[in-house]
CSV table of C-alpha atoms and ligand atoms in Angstrom, one decimal:
chain,number,residue,atom,x,y,z
K,498,UNK,CA,29.3,-65.5,-26.5
K,499,UNK,CA,33.1,-65.8,-27.1
K,500,UNK,CA,34.1,-68.9,-28.8
K,501,UNK,CA,36.1,-70.7,-26.2
K,502,UNK,CA,39.4,-70.9,-28.3
K,503,UNK,CA,39.8,-68.4,-30.2
K,504,UNK,CA,43.6,-68.3,-30.4
K,505,UNK,CA,46.1,-70.7,-31.5
K,506,UNK,CA,47.6,-71.8,-28.1
K,507,UNK,CA,51.6,-71.5,-29.3
K,508,UNK,CA,53.8,-69.6,-27.7
K,509,UNK,CA,55.8,-67.0,-28.9
K,510,UNK,CA,59.3,-68.2,-29.8
K,511,UNK,CA,62.3,-68.3,-32.4
K,512,UNK,CA,61.2,-67.7,-36.3
K,513,UNK,CA,62.6,-69.8,-38.1
K,514,UNK,CA,64.3,-67.6,-41.4
K,515,UNK,CA,65.4,-70.6,-43.5
K,516,UNK,CA,62.0,-71.9,-44.6
K,517,UNK,CA,59.5,-70.4,-46.9
K,518,UNK,CA,56.2,-71.5,-46.3
K,519,UNK,CA,54.8,-73.7,-49.3
K,520,UNK,CA,57.9,-74.3,-50.9
K,521,UNK,CA,58.6,-77.7,-52.0
K,522,UNK,CA,55.8,-78.9,-50.2
K,523,UNK,CA,52.5,-79.2,-53.0
K,524,UNK,CA,50.6,-76.4,-50.0
K,525,UNK,CA,50.3,-73.3,-51.4
K,526,UNK,CA,51.1,-70.4,-49.6
K,527,UNK,CA,48.2,-67.9,-48.5
K,528,UNK,CA,47.9,-64.7,-49.5
K,529,UNK,CA,45.6,-62.3,-47.5
K,530,UNK,CA,45.0,-59.4,-50.1
K,531,UNK,CA,44.8,-56.3,-47.8
K,532,UNK,CA,42.5,-53.2,-50.2
K,533,UNK,CA,40.6,-50.8,-49.8
K,534,UNK,CA,41.6,-48.4,-46.4
K,535,UNK,CA,40.8,-45.3,-44.1
K,536,UNK,CA,42.3,-42.4,-46.9
K,537,UNK,CA,41.0,-40.4,-49.4
K,538,UNK,CA,42.9,-43.2,-51.3
K,539,UNK,CA,40.0,-45.8,-50.8
K,540,UNK,CA,38.4,-46.0,-54.1
K,541,UNK,CA,41.8,-46.3,-55.6
K,542,UNK,CA,43.0,-49.2,-53.9
K,543,UNK,CA,40.3,-50.6,-55.5
K,544,UNK,CA,41.0,-50.1,-58.5
K,545,UNK,CA,44.1,-51.6,-57.9
K,546,UNK,CA,42.4,-54.7,-56.1
K,547,UNK,CA,40.6,-55.1,-58.7
K,548,UNK,CA,43.2,-55.8,-61.3
K,549,UNK,CA,45.2,-57.5,-58.9
K,550,UNK,CA,42.5,-60.0,-57.7
K,551,UNK,CA,42.5,-60.6,-61.6
K,552,UNK,CA,45.9,-61.4,-62.1
K,553,UNK,CA,47.3,-63.3,-59.1
K,554,UNK,CA,48.2,-66.8,-60.0
K,555,UNK,CA,45.7,-68.6,-58.0
K,556,UNK,CA,47.8,-71.9,-59.1
K,557,UNK,CA,51.2,-70.8,-56.9
K,558,UNK,CA,48.7,-68.6,-54.1
K,559,UNK,CA,46.0,-69.2,-52.5
K,560,UNK,CA,44.3,-65.9,-52.2
K,561,UNK,CA,42.1,-64.3,-49.3
K,562,UNK,CA,41.1,-61.2,-50.6
K,563,UNK,CA,40.1,-58.6,-47.5
K,564,UNK,CA,38.2,-55.1,-47.7
K,565,UNK,CA,38.5,-52.4,-45.3
K,566,UNK,CA,35.8,-50.1,-45.3
K,567,UNK,CA,36.5,-46.4,-45.0
K,568,UNK,CA,35.7,-46.4,-41.3
K,569,UNK,CA,38.5,-49.0,-40.7
K,570,UNK,CA,36.6,-52.2,-40.5
K,571,UNK,CA,38.6,-55.3,-41.6
K,572,UNK,CA,35.5,-57.3,-43.6
K,573,UNK,CA,35.4,-60.8,-45.4
K,574,UNK,CA,32.9,-60.8,-48.7
K,575,UNK,CA,31.7,-63.8,-49.8
K,576,UNK,CA,33.3,-64.8,-53.7
K,577,UNK,CA,30.1,-63.8,-55.2
K,578,UNK,CA,29.4,-60.7,-53.6
K,579,UNK,CA,33.5,-59.8,-53.4
K,580,UNK,CA,33.4,-60.2,-57.6
K,581,UNK,CA,30.6,-58.5,-58.1
K,582,UNK,CA,31.8,-55.4,-56.0
K,583,UNK,CA,34.7,-55.3,-57.7
K,584,UNK,CA,33.0,-56.1,-61.0
K,585,UNK,CA,31.7,-52.5,-60.3
K,586,UNK,CA,33.5,-49.7,-62.1
K,587,UNK,CA,32.0,-47.6,-60.7
K,588,UNK,CA,31.9,-49.0,-56.7
K,589,UNK,CA,33.6,-46.1,-54.9
K,590,UNK,CA,33.7,-47.6,-51.3
K,591,UNK,CA,33.6,-50.7,-49.9
K,592,UNK,CA,30.4,-51.9,-47.9
K,593,UNK,CA,30.8,-53.0,-44.5
K,594,UNK,CA,30.1,-56.7,-44.4
K,595,UNK,CA,28.5,-58.6,-41.1
K,596,UNK,CA,32.1,-60.3,-41.1
K,597,UNK,CA,34.4,-59.0,-39.5
K,598,UNK,CA,38.2,-60.0,-40.4
K,599,UNK,CA,41.0,-59.6,-37.6
K,600,UNK,CA,44.7,-60.6,-36.8
K,601,UNK,CA,45.7,-61.6,-33.3
K,602,UNK,CA,49.1,-60.1,-31.9
K,603,UNK,CA,52.3,-61.9,-30.8
K,604,UNK,CA,51.4,-65.2,-32.0
K,605,UNK,CA,53.6,-67.3,-33.8
K,606,UNK,CA,51.6,-68.6,-36.6
K,607,UNK,CA,49.4,-66.3,-37.6
K,608,UNK,CA,45.9,-66.8,-38.4
K,609,UNK,CA,43.0,-64.8,-39.5
K,610,UNK,CA,39.9,-64.5,-37.1
K,611,UNK,CA,36.7,-63.6,-38.1
K,612,UNK,CA,33.9,-62.2,-36.1
K,613,UNK,CA,30.4,-62.8,-36.5
K,614,UNK,CA,28.4,-59.8,-34.3
K,615,UNK,CA,24.9,-59.8,-33.7
K,616,UNK,CA,22.8,-57.5,-31.3
K,617,UNK,CA,23.4,-59.7,-28.7
K,618,UNK,CA,26.5,-62.0,-29.4
K,619,UNK,CA,29.8,-61.8,-30.4
K,620,UNK,CA,31.1,-64.6,-32.2
K,621,UNK,CA,34.6,-65.2,-32.7
K,622,UNK,CA,36.7,-67.8,-34.5
K,623,UNK,CA,39.5,-69.0,-36.9
K,624,UNK,CA,39.1,-68.3,-40.4
K,625,UNK,CA,42.6,-69.2,-41.8
K,626,UNK,CA,46.3,-69.4,-41.4
K,627,UNK,CA,47.8,-66.5,-43.5
K,628,UNK,CA,51.5,-66.9,-44.5
K,629,UNK,CA,52.0,-63.1,-46.2
K,630,UNK,CA,49.9,-60.0,-46.4
K,631,UNK,CA,49.4,-58.1,-49.5
K,632,UNK,CA,49.2,-55.0,-48.6
K,633,UNK,CA,47.4,-52.9,-51.9
K,634,UNK,CA,46.3,-49.8,-49.5
K,635,UNK,CA,47.7,-46.5,-51.1
K,636,UNK,CA,47.8,-43.6,-48.7
K,637,UNK,CA,48.1,-42.8,-44.6
K,638,UNK,CA,47.1,-45.7,-42.4
K,639,UNK,CA,47.9,-48.4,-45.3
K,640,UNK,CA,51.4,-46.9,-47.4
K,641,UNK,CA,52.4,-45.2,-44.2
K,642,UNK,CA,53.9,-47.6,-41.3
K,643,UNK,CA,51.3,-47.8,-39.6
K,644,UNK,CA,49.1,-51.3,-41.1
K,645,UNK,CA,53.1,-52.1,-41.5
K,646,UNK,CA,53.9,-52.0,-37.4
K,647,UNK,CA,50.4,-53.6,-36.8
K,648,UNK,CA,51.7,-56.8,-39.3
K,649,UNK,CA,54.7,-56.8,-37.5
K,650,UNK,CA,53.0,-57.0,-33.8
K,651,UNK,CA,50.7,-59.7,-35.8
K,652,UNK,CA,54.3,-60.8,-36.7
K,653,UNK,CA,53.2,-61.9,-40.6
K,654,UNK,CA,55.8,-61.7,-43.5
K,655,UNK,CA,54.2,-58.5,-45.7
K,656,UNK,CA,54.6,-57.3,-49.3
K,657,UNK,CA,56.7,-53.5,-49.1
K,658,UNK,CA,58.6,-51.5,-47.7
K,659,UNK,CA,59.1,-51.8,-43.6
K,660,UNK,CA,57.6,-49.4,-40.8
K,661,UNK,CA,60.5,-47.3,-41.2
K,662,UNK,CA,61.1,-46.3,-44.8
K,663,UNK,CA,56.7,-46.5,-45.3
K,664,UNK,CA,56.5,-43.7,-43.2
K,665,UNK,CA,59.5,-41.5,-44.8
K,666,UNK,CA,57.8,-42.6,-47.9
K,667,UNK,CA,54.6,-40.7,-47.3
K,668,UNK,CA,56.2,-37.6,-45.3
K,669,UNK,CA,57.3,-35.1,-48.4
K,670,UNK,CA,59.1,-33.8,-46.0
K,671,UNK,CA,61.2,-36.4,-44.4
K,672,UNK,CA,61.5,-38.4,-47.6
K,673,UNK,CA,63.6,-35.0,-48.8
K,674,UNK,CA,66.1,-35.0,-46.1
K,675,UNK,CA,66.5,-38.8,-46.8
K,676,UNK,CA,67.0,-37.7,-50.1
K,677,UNK,CA,69.0,-34.8,-49.2
K,678,UNK,CA,71.2,-36.5,-47.3
K,679,UNK,CA,72.2,-39.3,-49.9
K,680,UNK,CA,73.5,-36.8,-52.2
K,681,UNK,CA,70.4,-36.6,-54.7
K,682,UNK,CA,69.0,-33.3,-56.0
K,683,UNK,CA,65.9,-32.4,-54.7
K,684,UNK,CA,64.0,-29.2,-55.7
K,685,UNK,CA,64.4,-25.8,-53.3
K,686,UNK,CA,61.0,-26.4,-50.8
K,687,UNK,CA,59.7,-24.5,-47.6
K,688,UNK,CA,58.0,-26.4,-44.7
K,689,UNK,CA,55.1,-24.6,-42.9
K,690,UNK,CA,54.4,-26.3,-39.5
K,691,UNK,CA,50.9,-26.8,-37.7
K,692,UNK,CA,52.3,-24.6,-34.9
K,693,UNK,CA,54.6,-21.9,-37.0
K,694,UNK,CA,51.1,-21.5,-39.4
K,695,UNK,CA,48.7,-20.4,-36.3
K,696,UNK,CA,51.5,-18.7,-34.3
K,697,UNK,CA,52.7,-16.4,-37.7
K,698,UNK,CA,51.3,-17.3,-41.4
K,699,UNK,CA,52.8,-13.9,-42.5
K,700,UNK,CA,56.4,-14.7,-42.0
K,701,UNK,CA,55.4,-18.6,-43.7
K,702,UNK,CA,54.0,-17.2,-46.3
K,703,UNK,CA,57.1,-14.5,-47.2
K,704,UNK,CA,59.7,-17.8,-46.5
K,705,UNK,CA,57.2,-19.0,-49.4
K,706,UNK,CA,57.4,-16.1,-51.1
K,707,UNK,CA,61.0,-16.4,-51.7
K,708,UNK,CA,60.6,-19.5,-53.8
K,709,UNK,CA,59.6,-17.5,-56.1
K,710,UNK,CA,56.6,-18.5,-58.5
K,711,UNK,CA,55.2,-21.1,-58.9
K,712,UNK,CA,54.7,-23.0,-56.2
K,713,UNK,CA,53.0,-26.2,-55.4
K,714,UNK,CA,51.7,-26.7,-52.0
K,715,UNK,CA,51.1,-29.4,-50.8
K,716,UNK,CA,50.1,-31.8,-47.9
K,717,UNK,CA,52.8,-33.6,-45.9
K,718,UNK,CA,51.5,-36.8,-46.3
K,719,UNK,CA,48.8,-37.0,-48.6
K,720,UNK,CA,49.3,-38.9,-51.8
K,721,UNK,CA,47.0,-39.0,-56.2
K,722,UNK,CA,47.4,-35.1,-56.0
K,723,UNK,CA,44.9,-34.7,-53.4
K,724,UNK,CA,45.2,-31.3,-51.6
K,725,UNK,CA,48.1,-29.9,-54.3
K,726,UNK,CA,47.6,-26.9,-55.2
K,727,UNK,CA,49.4,-24.7,-57.6
K,728,UNK,CA,50.4,-21.2,-56.8
K,729,UNK,CA,51.7,-19.4,-60.0
K,730,UNK,CA,52.7,-16.2,-58.0
K,731,UNK,CA,53.0,-16.5,-54.0
K,732,UNK,CA,53.3,-12.8,-53.8
K,733,UNK,CA,49.1,-13.2,-54.0
K,734,UNK,CA,49.0,-13.8,-50.3
K,735,UNK,CA,45.2,-14.7,-50.7
K,736,UNK,CA,46.3,-17.2,-53.7
K,737,UNK,CA,48.5,-18.8,-51.4
K,738,UNK,CA,46.3,-18.6,-48.0
K,739,UNK,CA,43.8,-20.8,-49.6
K,740,UNK,CA,46.0,-22.9,-50.9
K,741,UNK,CA,47.7,-23.9,-47.3
K,742,UNK,CA,44.7,-24.2,-46.1
K,743,UNK,CA,43.7,-26.2,-48.6
K,744,UNK,CA,46.8,-28.8,-48.1
K,745,UNK,CA,46.1,-28.4,-44.1
K,746,UNK,CA,42.5,-29.8,-44.6
K,747,UNK,CA,44.5,-33.3,-45.5
K,748,UNK,CA,47.4,-32.9,-43.4
K,749,UNK,CA,48.8,-29.9,-40.9
K,750,UNK,CA,52.1,-29.7,-41.8
K,751,UNK,CA,52.1,-28.2,-45.5
K,752,UNK,CA,55.7,-28.7,-47.7
K,753,UNK,CA,55.3,-25.5,-50.7
K,754,UNK,CA,57.8,-26.7,-53.6
K,755,UNK,CA,59.3,-24.4,-56.0
K,756,UNK,CA,58.2,-25.3,-59.4
K,757,UNK,CA,60.1,-27.3,-61.5
K,758,UNK,CA,60.0,-26.8,-65.4
K,759,UNK,CA,60.7,-30.2,-67.0
K,760,UNK,CA,59.8,-33.8,-68.4
K,761,UNK,CA,57.7,-35.7,-65.9
K,762,UNK,CA,60.0,-39.5,-65.9
K,763,UNK,CA,59.4,-42.0,-63.1
K,764,UNK,CA,61.3,-45.3,-62.6
K,765,UNK,CA,59.9,-48.7,-61.0
K,766,UNK,CA,62.5,-50.5,-58.3
K,767,UNK,CA,62.0,-53.9,-57.1
K,768,UNK,CA,64.7,-55.4,-54.2
K,769,UNK,CA,67.1,-57.9,-55.2
K,770,UNK,CA,66.9,-61.0,-53.5
K,771,UNK,CA,69.4,-61.8,-50.6
K,772,UNK,CA,72.1,-59.7,-50.8
K,773,UNK,CA,71.4,-58.6,-54.8
K,774,UNK,CA,71.3,-54.6,-55.5
K,775,UNK,CA,67.6,-53.4,-56.4
K,776,UNK,CA,66.5,-53.3,-59.8
K,777,UNK,CA,65.1,-50.7,-61.8
K,778,UNK,CA,63.0,-51.0,-64.5
K,779,UNK,CA,63.0,-49.1,-67.4
K,780,UNK,CA,61.5,-45.1,-66.7
K,781,UNK,CA,58.7,-43.5,-68.5
K,782,UNK,CA,57.3,-40.7,-68.8
K,783,UNK,CA,54.1,-38.9,-67.7
K,784,UNK,CA,53.0,-36.2,-70.4
K,785,UNK,CA,49.9,-34.4,-68.8
K,786,UNK,CA,48.0,-32.7,-71.8
K,787,UNK,CA,44.7,-30.8,-72.1
K,788,UNK,CA,44.6,-28.3,-70.0
K,789,UNK,CA,45.8,-29.9,-66.5
K,790,UNK,CA,48.1,-27.6,-64.7
K,791,UNK,CA,49.7,-30.5,-64.0
K,792,UNK,CA,49.5,-34.0,-63.0
K,793,UNK,CA,46.2,-33.8,-60.8
K,794,UNK,CA,43.8,-36.5,-59.5
K,795,UNK,CA,41.6,-35.9,-62.3
K,796,UNK,CA,44.7,-36.0,-65.4
K,797,UNK,CA,45.7,-39.4,-62.8
K,798,UNK,CA,41.8,-41.2,-62.7
K,799,UNK,CA,39.2,-39.1,-64.1
K,800,UNK,CA,39.5,-38.4,-67.4
K,801,UNK,CA,41.7,-41.3,-69.2
K,802,UNK,CA,42.4,-38.1,-72.1
K,803,UNK,CA,44.5,-35.8,-69.7
K,804,UNK,CA,47.5,-37.7,-69.1
K,805,UNK,CA,49.9,-40.3,-71.6
K,806,UNK,CA,51.9,-42.5,-70.2
K,807,UNK,CA,54.5,-43.8,-72.4
K,808,UNK,CA,57.6,-46.4,-71.5
K,809,UNK,CA,60.3,-46.9,-72.3
K,810,UNK,CA,60.7,-42.6,-71.6
K,811,UNK,CA,61.7,-41.4,-74.9
K,812,UNK,CA,65.2,-40.0,-73.5
K,813,UNK,CA,68.6,-40.0,-74.0
K,814,UNK,CA,70.0,-43.0,-72.8
K,815,UNK,CA,72.8,-41.6,-70.0
K,816,UNK,CA,70.0,-39.6,-68.9
K,817,UNK,CA,68.1,-43.0,-68.5
K,818,UNK,CA,71.4,-44.5,-67.0
K,819,UNK,CA,71.5,-41.4,-64.5
K,820,UNK,CA,67.4,-41.9,-63.7
K,821,UNK,CA,68.0,-45.8,-62.8
K,822,UNK,CA,70.8,-45.3,-61.0
K,823,UNK,CA,69.3,-42.4,-58.9
K,824,UNK,CA,65.7,-44.1,-58.2
K,825,UNK,CA,68.1,-47.5,-56.8
K,826,UNK,CA,69.9,-45.0,-54.3
K,827,UNK,CA,66.1,-43.2,-53.4
K,828,UNK,CA,64.9,-46.4,-52.4
K,829,UNK,CA,67.7,-47.4,-50.1
K,830,UNK,CA,67.9,-44.3,-48.9
K,831,UNK,CA,64.7,-44.4,-47.5
K,832,UNK,CA,66.1,-48.4,-46.6
K,833,UNK,CA,63.5,-49.8,-48.9
K,834,UNK,CA,61.9,-53.6,-49.3
K,835,UNK,CA,60.1,-55.0,-51.6
K,836,UNK,CA,59.0,-52.2,-54.5
K,837,UNK,CA,58.9,-48.2,-54.8
K,838,UNK,CA,58.6,-45.9,-57.9
K,839,UNK,CA,60.7,-43.2,-57.8
K,840,UNK,CA,59.3,-39.9,-59.9
K,841,UNK,CA,61.8,-37.5,-61.4
K,842,UNK,CA,62.2,-34.4,-63.3
K,843,UNK,CA,64.3,-34.1,-65.7
K,844,UNK,CA,65.0,-30.4,-66.8
K,845,UNK,CA,66.0,-28.9,-70.0
K,846,UNK,CA,69.6,-28.6,-69.1
K,847,UNK,CA,69.5,-32.7,-68.2
K,848,UNK,CA,69.0,-31.9,-64.5
K,849,UNK,CA,67.4,-35.3,-62.9
K,850,UNK,CA,65.7,-34.0,-59.9
K,851,UNK,CA,63.8,-36.5,-57.7
K,852,UNK,CA,60.0,-35.2,-56.5
K,853,UNK,CA,58.8,-38.3,-54.8
K,854,UNK,CA,58.7,-41.9,-53.9
K,855,UNK,CA,56.2,-44.2,-53.7
K,856,UNK,CA,56.4,-47.5,-51.5
K,857,UNK,CA,52.8,-49.0,-52.7
K,858,UNK,CA,52.1,-47.0,-56.5
K,859,UNK,CA,48.9,-47.9,-58.0
K,860,UNK,CA,49.2,-51.1,-59.6
K,861,UNK,CA,46.6,-51.9,-61.8
K,862,UNK,CA,47.9,-53.7,-65.3
K,863,UNK,CA,47.6,-49.9,-66.9
K,864,UNK,CA,49.3,-48.3,-63.9
K,865,UNK,CA,53.0,-47.0,-64.5
K,866,UNK,CA,54.7,-49.5,-62.4
K,867,UNK,CA,53.5,-52.3,-63.7
K,868,UNK,CA,53.9,-51.1,-66.9
K,869,UNK,CA,57.2,-50.1,-66.6
K,870,UNK,CA,58.4,-53.5,-65.3
K,871,UNK,CA,56.2,-55.4,-68.9
K,872,UNK,CA,58.7,-52.9,-70.6
K,873,UNK,CA,61.6,-54.2,-69.2
K,874,UNK,CA,60.5,-58.1,-69.7
K,875,UNK,CA,58.6,-58.7,-66.2
K,876,UNK,CA,55.2,-59.1,-66.8
K,877,UNK,CA,52.0,-58.7,-64.4
K,878,UNK,CA,51.3,-62.1,-62.7
K,879,UNK,CA,55.0,-62.5,-62.7
K,880,UNK,CA,55.6,-59.0,-60.8
K,881,UNK,CA,53.2,-60.3,-58.0
K,882,UNK,CA,55.1,-63.6,-57.8
K,883,UNK,CA,58.6,-61.8,-57.6
K,884,UNK,CA,56.5,-59.4,-54.5
K,885,UNK,CA,54.6,-62.0,-52.9
K,886,UNK,CA,58.3,-64.4,-52.9
K,887,UNK,CA,60.8,-61.8,-51.9
K,888,UNK,CA,58.1,-61.4,-49.1
K,889,UNK,CA,58.6,-64.8,-48.1
K,890,UNK,CA,62.3,-64.4,-47.4
K,891,UNK,CA,62.3,-62.1,-45.7
K,892,UNK,CA,62.1,-62.0,-41.7
K,893,UNK,CA,59.7,-60.1,-39.7
K,894,UNK,CA,60.7,-57.7,-36.5
K,895,UNK,CA,64.1,-56.2,-36.7
K,896,UNK,CA,66.6,-57.8,-39.1
C,320,ADP,N1,57.9,-28.7,-57.6
C,320,ADP,C1,57.2,-29.1,-58.9
C,320,ADP,N2,57.6,-28.6,-59.7
C,320,ADP,C2,56.5,-29.2,-61.3
C,320,ADP,N3,55.4,-30.0,-60.8
C,320,ADP,C3,55.3,-30.4,-59.9
C,320,ADP,C4,56.0,-30.4,-58.5
C,320,ADP,N4,55.5,-30.8,-57.3
C,320,ADP,C5,54.4,-31.4,-58.0
C,320,ADP,N5,54.6,-31.0,-59.5
C,320,ADP,C6,53.3,-31.6,-60.3
C,320,ADP,O1,52.5,-32.6,-59.1
C,320,ADP,C7,52.0,-33.3,-59.4
C,320,ADP,C8,51.9,-33.8,-58.0
C,320,ADP,O2,52.7,-34.2,-57.1
C,320,ADP,P1,53.1,-35.1,-56.5
C,320,ADP,O3,54.4,-34.4,-55.3
C,320,ADP,O4,53.7,-36.3,-57.0
C,320,ADP,O5,52.5,-35.8,-55.5
C,320,ADP,P2,51.1,-37.4,-55.3
C,320,ADP,O6,52.0,-38.1,-53.6
C,320,ADP,O7,50.1,-36.8,-54.4
C,320,ADP,O8,51.5,-38.1,-56.1
C,320,ADP,C9,53.4,-34.0,-59.9
C,320,ADP,O9,52.9,-35.2,-60.7
C,320,ADP,C10,53.8,-33.5,-61.2
C,320,ADP,O10,52.7,-33.1,-62.0
C,321,MG,MG1,53.4,-38.2,-57.3
């Protein structure tokens, strides 16, 4: 049975862009926190969600956690079930519970719906009014503009970058083009599209070999170092071909970059209010130790001793100033909204080369993005308040 009135009757109309829900009314705005997701970074998102759900200020925000299973189902969990799930450090995959959630499209007021299914019936009912969505999803179908498009259609404000900026920030090829046209220095690279690989892989590999070695072979759209291989000698076509095939397992578009020798320095960016310029944090440094070739998945998440994160980074003041300036430029180059983390290489000669931006960077209390803000005077739960407030101030739709 489908319940008779699953949707609110209000017709879509012009939006009131001037009022922020909950402000001054004594009613707390409802924040739907999305986590999990279908990308290979599902488990990383759970770690992020654990940190955020513990720290978010419940005196200010009414929080509704919504899990997205690896299959893409949106799931509501009971309070105890959720606590158990998130307390469990080893949990790497959300179970597909019985209560499925969804957002109706094109309504003036956004209500989360809950769908209860039995073998013979489907019951849909209103669950909660939602003022703003906080998507804590990393990687494709969460950080890449697809989810953002859904939220635009659902007429609900959300934290972070919009459709285009999320899509550009996910794609290591288009991201570089945006940076180059904004005048930011990027390293040499080659793009291998599916058609060129399948029609003439030797021509593609010859183009890569001309970069010299080492090279970094990457899926264009992934994250957390998934699918990335360092190839010391790209003239060795066996190793290069294997690396390209590995990257193609994640994305049929592959980006190969000349290896850059330098320090890895990152900077956190936060949108300004109104017409204010983007704000940038003190930069931080990542030093890969142990025997890792680069900041790979294991160094990021598995072995705590493999990477040392220091903030503020111990670099000269003029380098700090350049990094902060370029981080703000990178945010604007992709039309960023809300937040991003901009990652750079700083060479021995002092060149500042941008590697990438992440529009939903790792967000546990010990992740680089919140740590860089903490070192700049903005604590973890205040940072969440700030991001949600920015999202509530921002209208949905073309703006
Ligand atoms: N061109 C490069 N030169 C040197 N090291 C690189 C290069 N590209 C990537 N790396 C190393 O690989 C890591 C992951 O690459 P990155 O492009 O940041 O992918 P992801 O989006 O998965 O984080 C970087 O943090 C760095 O340690
Ligand atoms: Mg990276």
